[in-house]
Short mmCIF file of C-alpha atoms in Angstrom, two decimals:
data_model
loop_
_atom_site.label_atom_id
_atom_site.label_comp_id
_atom_site.label_asym_id
_atom_site.label_seq_id
_atom_site.Cartn_x
_atom_site.Cartn_y
_atom_site.Cartn_z
CA UNK A 1 19.86 -14.21 11.49
CA UNK A 2 16.56 -13.71 10.29
CA UNK A 3 14.37 -10.83 12.20
CA UNK A 4 12.00 -8.37 11.32
CA UNK A 5 14.10 -5.49 11.29
CA UNK A 6 16.78 -6.70 8.86
CA UNK A 7 14.38 -8.62 6.42
CA UNK A 8 11.97 -5.76 5.91
CA UNK A 9 12.11 -2.11 4.33
CA UNK A 10 9.46 0.46 5.29
CA UNK A 11 8.80 3.11 2.48
CA UNK A 12 5.97 5.85 2.80
CA UNK A 13 3.21 5.22 0.78
CA UNK A 14 1.19 8.11 1.42
CA UNK A 15 2.28 10.87 3.46
CA UNK A 16 -0.19 11.48 6.29
CA UNK A 17 -2.46 14.06 5.62
CA UNK A 18 -6.02 15.26 5.35
CA UNK A 19 -7.51 13.88 2.07
CA UNK A 20 -10.83 15.50 0.51
CA UNK A 21 -11.03 13.70 -2.96
CA UNK A 22 -9.56 10.46 -4.11
CA UNK A 23 -5.75 10.45 -3.91
CA UNK A 24 -3.00 7.98 -5.25
CA UNK A 25 -0.04 7.03 -3.06
CA UNK A 26 3.48 6.91 -4.32
CA UNK A 27 4.64 3.97 -6.60
CA UNK A 28 6.41 1.47 -4.52
CA UNK A 29 9.23 -0.10 -6.41
CA UNK A 30 9.23 -3.79 -5.41
CA UNK A 31 12.63 -4.85 -7.32
CA UNK A 32 14.34 -6.77 -4.98
CA UNK A 33 11.52 -7.85 -2.68
CA UNK A 34 8.92 -10.43 -3.33
CA UNK A 35 5.85 -8.94 -1.14
CA UNK A 36 4.24 -5.55 0.36
CA UNK A 37 2.31 -5.23 3.37
CA UNK A 38 0.51 -1.58 3.30
CA UNK A 39 -0.06 -0.74 6.92
CA UNK A 40 -3.27 2.19 6.85
CA UNK A 41 -3.83 4.46 9.98
CA UNK A 42 -6.87 7.04 9.77
CA UNK A 43 -7.60 9.90 11.88
CA UNK A 44 -10.77 11.81 12.04
CA UNK A 45 -13.29 11.37 9.26
CA UNK A 46 -15.51 14.63 8.66
CA UNK A 47 -18.71 14.67 6.75
CA UNK A 48 -20.15 11.09 7.46
CA UNK A 49 -17.18 10.05 5.04
CA UNK A 50 -17.11 7.06 2.83
CA UNK A 51 -13.62 6.60 2.30
CA UNK A 52 -11.69 3.51 1.56
CA UNK A 53 -8.24 2.11 0.37
CA UNK A 54 -7.51 -0.16 -2.78
CA UNK A 55 -4.32 -1.44 -4.22
CA UNK A 56 -2.97 -1.06 -7.83
CA UNK A 57 -0.22 -2.48 -9.56
CA UNK A 58 2.04 -1.53 -13.03
CA UNK A 59 5.24 -2.54 -14.84
CA UNK A 60 5.79 1.22 -14.98
CA UNK A 61 5.38 4.38 -12.69
CA UNK A 62 2.98 6.00 -15.47
CA UNK A 63 -0.37 6.81 -13.85
CA UNK A 64 -2.48 5.46 -16.81
CA UNK A 65 -0.66 2.06 -16.32
CA UNK A 66 -2.04 1.51 -12.90
CA UNK A 67 -4.94 -0.90 -12.59
CA UNK A 68 -6.53 -2.80 -9.65
CA UNK A 69 -4.98 -5.63 -7.87
CA UNK A 70 -7.23 -8.68 -8.18
CA UNK A 71 -8.49 -10.04 -4.73
CA UNK A 72 -6.43 -13.26 -5.14
CA UNK A 73 -3.26 -11.24 -5.12
CA UNK A 74 -3.90 -9.68 -2.08
CA UNK A 75 -3.75 -10.72 1.55
CA UNK A 76 -6.62 -9.48 3.56
CA UNK A 77 -8.76 -6.34 2.43
CA UNK A 78 -9.73 -2.91 3.54
CA UNK A 79 -13.20 -2.06 4.27
CA UNK A 80 -15.13 0.23 1.84
CA UNK A 81 -16.02 2.54 4.37
CA UNK A 82 -12.92 3.17 6.68
CA UNK A 83 -13.26 3.82 10.44
CA UNK A 84 -12.00 6.84 12.36
CA UNK A 85 -9.04 6.41 14.34
CA UNK A 86 -8.21 2.68 13.31
CA UNK A 87 -5.37 0.74 11.78
CA UNK A 88 -5.81 -1.65 8.63
CA UNK A 89 -3.28 -3.88 6.80
CA UNK A 90 -3.31 -5.38 3.54
CA UNK A 91 -0.88 -7.37 1.69
CA UNK A 92 0.26 -7.68 -1.94
CA UNK A 93 1.69 -10.80 -3.08
CA UNK A 94 0.90 -10.49 -6.90
CA UNK A 95 0.62 -14.04 -8.82
CA UNK A 96 1.90 -12.12 -12.02
CA UNK A 97 3.88 -9.64 -9.60
CA UNK A 98 4.20 -6.10 -11.21
CA UNK A 99 7.37 -4.20 -10.55
CA UNK A 100 5.39 -1.21 -8.78
CA UNK A 101 2.56 -1.35 -6.44
CA UNK A 102 0.51 1.52 -4.77
CA UNK A 103 -2.14 2.46 -2.38
CA UNK A 104 -5.00 4.32 -3.30
CA UNK A 105 -7.50 6.33 -1.11
CA UNK A 106 -11.28 6.05 -2.78
CA UNK A 107 -14.25 8.61 -1.94
CA UNK A 108 -17.56 7.68 -2.15
CA UNK A 109 -19.15 10.51 0.30
CA UNK A 110 -18.14 12.74 2.71
CA UNK A 111 -15.84 15.91 3.32
CA UNK A 112 -12.34 14.70 4.47
CA UNK A 113 -10.09 11.72 6.14
CA UNK A 114 -6.82 11.83 8.14
CA UNK A 115 -4.94 8.98 6.79
CA UNK A 116 -1.20 7.80 6.42
CA UNK A 117 -0.07 4.89 4.73
CA UNK A 118 3.31 2.80 5.12
CA UNK A 119 4.62 -0.18 2.75
CA UNK A 120 6.76 -2.43 4.35
CA UNK A 121 8.64 -4.73 1.93
CA UNK A 122 9.54 -8.16 2.58
CA UNK A 123 10.97 -11.34 1.37
CA UNK A 124 14.09 -9.52 0.02
CA UNK A 125 16.27 -11.07 -2.41
CA UNK A 126 19.13 -10.10 -0.52
CA UNK A 127 19.40 -9.75 3.37
CA UNK A 128 20.19 -7.91 5.54
CA UNK A 129 18.41 -5.03 4.11
CA UNK A 130 19.98 -1.70 4.36
CA UNK A 131 18.45 1.07 6.79
#
């Protein structure tokens, strides 16, 4: 039986927190999955902040190996300026899919933003997915 609960796995990509500088989320291992949907939740933005989120990919978990995901390898985009108390989503499909993907909060200006990100892994090689 196919259903959303058994065909997906939720992973914390960035713990909910107040971010005052650029911040890298956790390296999400896509082993066994063909896609990832990142759900970004924002809270208050202080100091007329200009914060955004971008996706990065890598074959390893080494910080220096991560590179920005090409727009063609994403479904949807996150605006360059996040809005307070909003929810966004962006999908990773990677035509030359890397094993690891992460979300990164970017900062152009402002003091801080409250943000949390969850990665929902989809299209599993083996279903149902263990809880």
